[in-house]
Short mmCIF file of C-alpha atoms in Angstrom, two decimals:
data_model
loop_
_atom_site.label_atom_id
_atom_site.label_comp_id
_atom_site.label_asym_id
_atom_site.label_seq_id
_atom_site.Cartn_x
_atom_site.Cartn_y
_atom_site.Cartn_z
CA MET A 1 -66.49 45.50 -179.89
CA SER A 2 -69.08 48.11 -180.94
CA ASN A 3 -71.96 45.71 -180.22
CA LEU A 4 -70.42 44.86 -176.85
CA VAL A 5 -70.27 48.55 -175.87
CA ASP A 6 -74.07 48.84 -176.15
CA LEU A 7 -74.65 46.13 -173.54
CA SER A 8 -74.88 46.70 -169.80
CA PRO A 9 -71.78 45.76 -167.73
CA PRO A 10 -73.51 42.76 -166.06
CA LEU A 11 -74.48 41.38 -169.46
CA GLN A 12 -70.97 42.03 -170.77
CA ALA A 13 -69.58 40.16 -167.77
CA LEU A 14 -71.95 37.25 -168.34
CA LEU A 15 -70.90 36.94 -171.98
CA ALA A 16 -67.23 37.10 -170.96
CA GLY A 17 -67.85 34.36 -168.39
CA LEU A 18 -69.51 32.22 -171.02
CA PHE A 19 -66.45 32.74 -173.21
CA THR A 20 -64.04 31.60 -170.49
CA TRP A 21 -66.28 28.59 -169.84
CA GLY A 22 -66.18 27.77 -173.56
CA VAL A 23 -62.37 27.86 -173.61
CA THR A 24 -62.34 25.44 -170.67
CA ALA A 25 -64.57 23.14 -172.71
CA ALA A 26 -62.15 23.41 -175.64
CA GLY A 27 -59.29 22.32 -173.39
CA ALA A 28 -61.32 19.47 -171.93
CA ALA A 29 -62.17 18.31 -175.47
CA LEU A 30 -58.54 17.30 -176.04
CA VAL A 31 -59.42 14.15 -174.10
CA PHE A 32 -61.01 12.88 -177.32
CA LEU A 33 -57.61 12.80 -179.06
CA ARG A 34 -56.08 9.38 -179.36
CA ARG A 35 -52.73 10.73 -178.30
CA ASN A 36 -52.94 12.92 -175.24
CA PRO A 37 -50.42 15.72 -174.58
CA SER A 38 -47.30 14.73 -172.66
CA ARG A 39 -46.96 15.56 -168.99
CA LEU A 40 -44.22 18.05 -169.89
CA THR A 41 -46.63 19.90 -172.19
CA LEU A 42 -49.32 19.92 -169.53
CA ASP A 43 -46.91 21.25 -166.88
CA VAL A 44 -45.74 24.08 -169.16
CA MET A 45 -49.38 24.94 -169.90
CA LEU A 46 -50.23 24.96 -166.20
CA GLY A 47 -47.23 27.20 -165.53
CA PHE A 48 -48.47 29.52 -168.26
CA ALA A 49 -51.90 29.60 -166.59
CA GLY A 50 -50.30 30.54 -163.28
CA GLY A 51 -48.36 33.39 -164.88
CA VAL A 52 -51.51 34.77 -166.50
CA MET A 53 -53.33 34.71 -163.17
CA LEU A 54 -50.48 36.42 -161.30
CA ALA A 55 -50.16 39.21 -163.87
CA ALA A 56 -53.93 39.71 -164.00
CA SER A 57 -54.02 39.92 -160.21
CA PHE A 58 -51.86 43.03 -160.28
CA TRP A 59 -52.50 44.89 -163.54
CA SER A 60 -56.21 44.14 -163.89
CA LEU A 61 -57.22 44.05 -160.22
CA LEU A 62 -54.83 45.42 -157.58
CA ALA A 63 -53.57 48.46 -159.49
CA PRO A 64 -57.13 49.71 -160.26
CA ALA A 65 -58.11 48.98 -156.63
CA ILE A 66 -55.29 51.22 -155.38
CA GLU A 67 -56.25 54.02 -157.77
CA LEU A 68 -59.94 53.89 -156.89
CA SER A 69 -59.18 53.84 -153.16
CA GLU A 70 -57.33 57.13 -153.54
CA GLU A 71 -60.17 58.58 -155.64
CA LEU A 72 -62.57 57.72 -152.81
CA GLY A 73 -60.37 59.57 -150.32
CA LEU A 74 -59.14 56.41 -148.60
CA PRO A 75 -55.52 55.37 -147.98
CA GLY A 76 -54.40 53.78 -151.24
CA TRP A 77 -53.21 50.67 -149.47
CA LEU A 78 -56.15 50.02 -147.10
CA PRO A 79 -58.99 48.62 -149.27
CA PRO A 80 -56.56 46.62 -151.48
CA ALA A 81 -54.84 45.10 -148.43
CA ALA A 82 -58.16 44.28 -146.77
CA GLY A 83 -59.77 42.89 -149.91
CA PHE A 84 -56.70 40.88 -150.90
CA SER A 85 -56.49 39.30 -147.45
CA LEU A 86 -60.20 38.52 -147.39
CA GLY A 87 -60.00 36.93 -150.85
CA ALA A 88 -57.23 34.58 -149.79
CA LEU A 89 -58.95 33.75 -146.50
CA ALA A 90 -62.25 33.07 -148.27
CA LEU A 91 -60.58 30.57 -150.61
CA ARG A 92 -58.82 29.01 -147.65
CA GLY A 93 -62.18 28.65 -145.91
CA LEU A 94 -63.77 27.00 -148.95
CA ASP A 95 -60.71 24.79 -149.30
CA THR A 96 -61.15 23.65 -145.71
CA LEU A 97 -64.89 23.00 -145.94
CA LEU A 98 -65.56 21.71 -149.46
CA PRO A 99 -64.41 18.13 -150.08
CA HIS A 100 -62.05 17.99 -153.07
CA LEU A 101 -58.99 16.20 -154.39
CA HIS A 102 -55.82 17.76 -155.81
CA PRO A 103 -54.15 15.71 -158.58
CA ALA A 104 -50.73 16.84 -157.33
CA LEU A 105 -51.14 15.17 -153.94
CA LYS A 106 -48.87 12.14 -153.89
CA ASP A 107 -50.87 10.24 -151.31
CA GLY A 108 -54.13 10.89 -153.14
CA SER A 109 -55.96 11.88 -149.94
CA PRO A 110 -58.82 14.36 -150.27
CA GLU A 111 -59.01 17.73 -148.53
CA GLY A 112 -61.98 19.39 -146.88
CA LEU A 113 -64.63 17.79 -144.72
CA PRO A 114 -64.70 13.95 -144.66
CA THR A 115 -66.89 12.48 -147.37
CA HIS A 116 -67.67 9.28 -149.23
CA TRP A 117 -67.91 11.02 -152.60
CA LYS A 118 -66.17 9.41 -155.56
CA ARG A 119 -62.66 10.50 -156.56
CA THR A 120 -64.01 11.80 -159.86
CA THR A 121 -66.40 14.12 -158.04
CA LEU A 122 -63.60 15.35 -155.78
CA LEU A 123 -61.32 16.04 -158.74
CA VAL A 124 -63.99 18.14 -160.47
CA LEU A 125 -64.77 20.04 -157.26
CA ALA A 126 -61.09 20.99 -156.86
CA ILE A 127 -61.04 22.87 -160.17
CA THR A 128 -64.59 24.19 -159.74
CA LEU A 129 -63.56 25.73 -156.42
CA HIS A 130 -60.62 27.47 -158.05
CA ASN A 131 -62.65 28.76 -160.99
CA ILE A 132 -64.75 30.93 -158.67
CA PRO A 133 -62.19 33.77 -158.30
CA GLU A 134 -61.58 33.78 -162.05
CA GLY A 135 -65.26 34.40 -162.77
CA LEU A 136 -65.39 37.00 -160.02
CA ALA A 137 -62.34 38.78 -161.44
CA VAL A 138 -63.93 39.02 -164.87
CA GLY A 139 -67.17 40.31 -163.35
CA VAL A 140 -65.64 43.08 -161.27
CA ALA A 141 -63.45 44.14 -164.20
CA PHE A 142 -66.50 44.72 -166.39
CA GLY A 143 -68.41 46.24 -163.49
CA ALA A 144 -65.59 48.74 -162.97
CA VAL A 145 -66.02 50.19 -166.48
CA GLY A 146 -67.64 53.59 -166.04
CA SER A 147 -66.88 53.65 -162.32
CA LEU A 148 -63.11 53.97 -162.56
CA ALA A 149 -61.23 56.36 -164.82
CA SER A 150 -58.54 53.84 -165.71
CA ALA A 151 -61.01 50.99 -166.26
CA SER A 152 -61.80 50.48 -169.93
CA LEU A 153 -63.88 47.96 -171.81
CA ALA A 154 -60.74 46.94 -173.72
CA GLY A 155 -58.98 46.26 -170.42
CA ALA A 156 -61.86 44.09 -169.20
CA VAL A 157 -61.84 42.22 -172.51
CA ALA A 158 -58.08 41.72 -172.15
CA LEU A 159 -58.63 40.17 -168.72
CA ALA A 160 -61.31 37.86 -170.11
CA LEU A 161 -58.94 36.83 -172.91
CA GLY A 162 -56.19 36.16 -170.40
CA ILE A 163 -58.46 34.09 -168.16
CA GLY A 164 -59.65 32.23 -171.25
CA LEU A 165 -56.07 31.45 -172.29
CA GLN A 166 -55.26 29.93 -168.92
CA ASN A 167 -58.58 28.04 -168.79
CA PHE A 168 -57.54 25.92 -171.77
CA PRO A 169 -54.93 23.89 -169.85
CA GLU A 170 -57.21 23.83 -166.81
CA GLY A 171 -59.92 22.05 -168.80
CA LEU A 172 -57.37 19.49 -169.92
CA ALA A 173 -56.02 19.18 -166.37
CA VAL A 174 -59.48 18.00 -165.28
CA SER A 175 -60.47 15.76 -168.16
CA LEU A 176 -57.20 13.80 -168.38
CA PRO A 177 -57.14 12.66 -164.72
CA LEU A 178 -60.80 11.68 -165.04
CA ARG A 179 -59.95 9.61 -168.10
CA ARG A 180 -57.18 7.92 -166.11
CA GLU A 181 -59.74 7.17 -163.39
CA GLY A 182 -61.60 5.02 -165.92
CA LEU A 183 -64.29 7.38 -167.19
CA SER A 184 -65.17 7.38 -170.87
CA PRO A 185 -63.88 10.24 -173.05
CA GLY A 186 -67.41 11.65 -173.22
CA LYS A 187 -67.89 11.72 -169.46
CA SER A 188 -64.37 13.05 -168.91
CA PHE A 189 -65.14 15.94 -171.27
CA LEU A 190 -68.54 16.54 -169.68
CA TYR A 191 -67.16 16.84 -166.16
CA GLY A 192 -64.07 18.72 -167.34
CA GLN A 193 -66.04 21.55 -168.91
CA LEU A 194 -68.60 21.47 -166.11
CA SER A 195 -65.88 22.56 -163.69
CA ALA A 196 -66.02 26.05 -165.23
CA VAL A 197 -69.81 26.48 -165.11
CA VAL A 198 -69.33 28.73 -162.05
CA GLU A 199 -67.40 31.32 -164.07
CA PRO A 200 -70.32 32.98 -165.91
CA LEU A 201 -72.39 32.86 -162.71
CA PHE A 202 -69.74 34.57 -160.58
CA ALA A 203 -68.88 36.98 -163.40
CA LEU A 204 -72.50 38.16 -163.41
CA LEU A 205 -72.56 38.32 -159.60
CA GLY A 206 -69.32 40.33 -159.44
CA ALA A 207 -70.53 42.87 -162.00
CA LEU A 208 -73.89 43.30 -160.26
CA LEU A 209 -72.27 43.85 -156.86
CA VAL A 210 -69.91 46.59 -157.99
CA GLN A 211 -72.63 48.24 -160.08
CA LEU A 212 -74.88 48.44 -157.03
CA ALA A 213 -72.25 49.74 -154.63
CA ARG A 214 -69.29 51.67 -156.09
CA PRO A 215 -67.48 51.96 -152.71
CA LEU A 216 -67.22 48.15 -152.70
CA LEU A 217 -65.29 48.16 -155.97
CA PRO A 218 -61.71 48.47 -154.62
CA TYR A 219 -62.43 45.75 -152.08
CA ALA A 220 -64.01 43.52 -154.73
CA LEU A 221 -61.10 43.98 -157.15
CA ALA A 222 -58.56 43.15 -154.44
CA PHE A 223 -60.71 40.26 -153.16
CA ALA A 224 -60.58 38.62 -156.59
CA ALA A 225 -56.82 39.20 -156.74
CA GLY A 226 -56.23 37.60 -153.35
CA ALA A 227 -58.36 34.61 -154.25
CA MET A 228 -56.50 34.11 -157.54
CA VAL A 229 -53.06 34.37 -155.96
CA PHE A 230 -54.14 31.79 -153.37
CA VAL A 231 -55.15 29.43 -156.17
CA VAL A 232 -51.86 29.91 -158.02
CA VAL A 233 -49.66 29.25 -154.99
CA GLU A 234 -51.80 26.52 -153.43
CA GLU A 235 -52.70 24.53 -156.54
CA VAL A 236 -51.41 25.62 -159.96
CA VAL A 237 -47.69 25.94 -159.14
CA PRO A 238 -47.46 22.72 -157.05
CA GLU A 239 -49.29 20.77 -159.76
CA SER A 240 -46.99 22.08 -162.50
CA GLN A 241 -43.89 21.25 -160.43
CA SER A 242 -44.96 17.78 -159.23
CA ALA A 243 -43.65 15.65 -162.12
CA GLY A 244 -40.03 16.82 -162.39
CA ASN A 245 -40.60 19.50 -165.03
CA GLY A 246 -39.99 22.42 -162.68
CA ASP A 247 -37.72 24.52 -164.89
CA GLN A 248 -39.94 24.21 -167.94
CA ALA A 249 -43.07 24.95 -165.91
CA THR A 250 -41.39 28.02 -164.42
CA LEU A 251 -40.52 29.32 -167.89
CA GLY A 252 -44.14 28.70 -168.84
CA LEU A 253 -45.21 30.83 -165.86
CA VAL A 254 -42.89 33.65 -166.96
CA ALA A 255 -44.33 33.47 -170.49
CA GLY A 256 -47.88 33.61 -169.16
CA PHE A 257 -47.05 36.58 -166.96
CA VAL A 258 -45.54 38.49 -169.88
CA VAL A 259 -48.45 37.69 -172.22
CA MET A 260 -51.05 38.87 -169.70
CA MET A 261 -49.02 41.97 -168.87
CA VAL A 262 -48.75 42.91 -172.53
CA LEU A 263 -52.48 42.26 -173.10
CA ASP A 264 -53.48 44.40 -170.15
CA VAL A 265 -51.08 47.28 -170.77
CA ALA A 266 -51.61 47.35 -174.55
CA LEU A 267 -55.39 47.04 -174.48
CA GLY A 268 -56.17 48.53 -171.06
#
């Protein structure tokens, strides 16, 4: 931690984004196992990922956004409400425009603009799209250190750890469907981990933005929260509930929420 303290927030954010990318790669690497995890295990892991994202959205993002808004002399609810709404709408816009395919869709039809891209490409784009707010969340958390009284390096690290934990099942959730589509284990792993390449990029971007303009910080924190909640409700929860393991997946979500809450409160 002492070496990390000496680095600038954008560089800290970049390293944290590389870490979350690496955990995604670790999850995607499970495709090399001869015996893949059961669907029940995958659904519980996806539920866990959703719980982590929901808890992080409040404790790591919305709560600091409310506090900073009041410090800036603004109504405590205004920047968080605006940023949260914009984050959800931005993800909805990308969802509408970017061609992608959700594994949970029973009819297997792609979303976004019409395209002739392969199913494998559409599957990877679906997770890549949803990794953007995670990278952004990590970036603004590190960028907030020094700009917000309640923002600590330990809290930002806790968020990166939480995002990393939930990236593990996400990596597997990409590589396994690709393997079922007929790709080799090597290509399934390659595309699975590649879905998280946006995380270090958006982590760096988020940190740079809030470092350059402190008044944007409450909006940026809430924006990342809104985008993550959109992802959880629109993709993670439906996918975890689509195979008849709803109760187990829900308990996984509760466990993920508690783990992220404890990480953030204890370390932040």
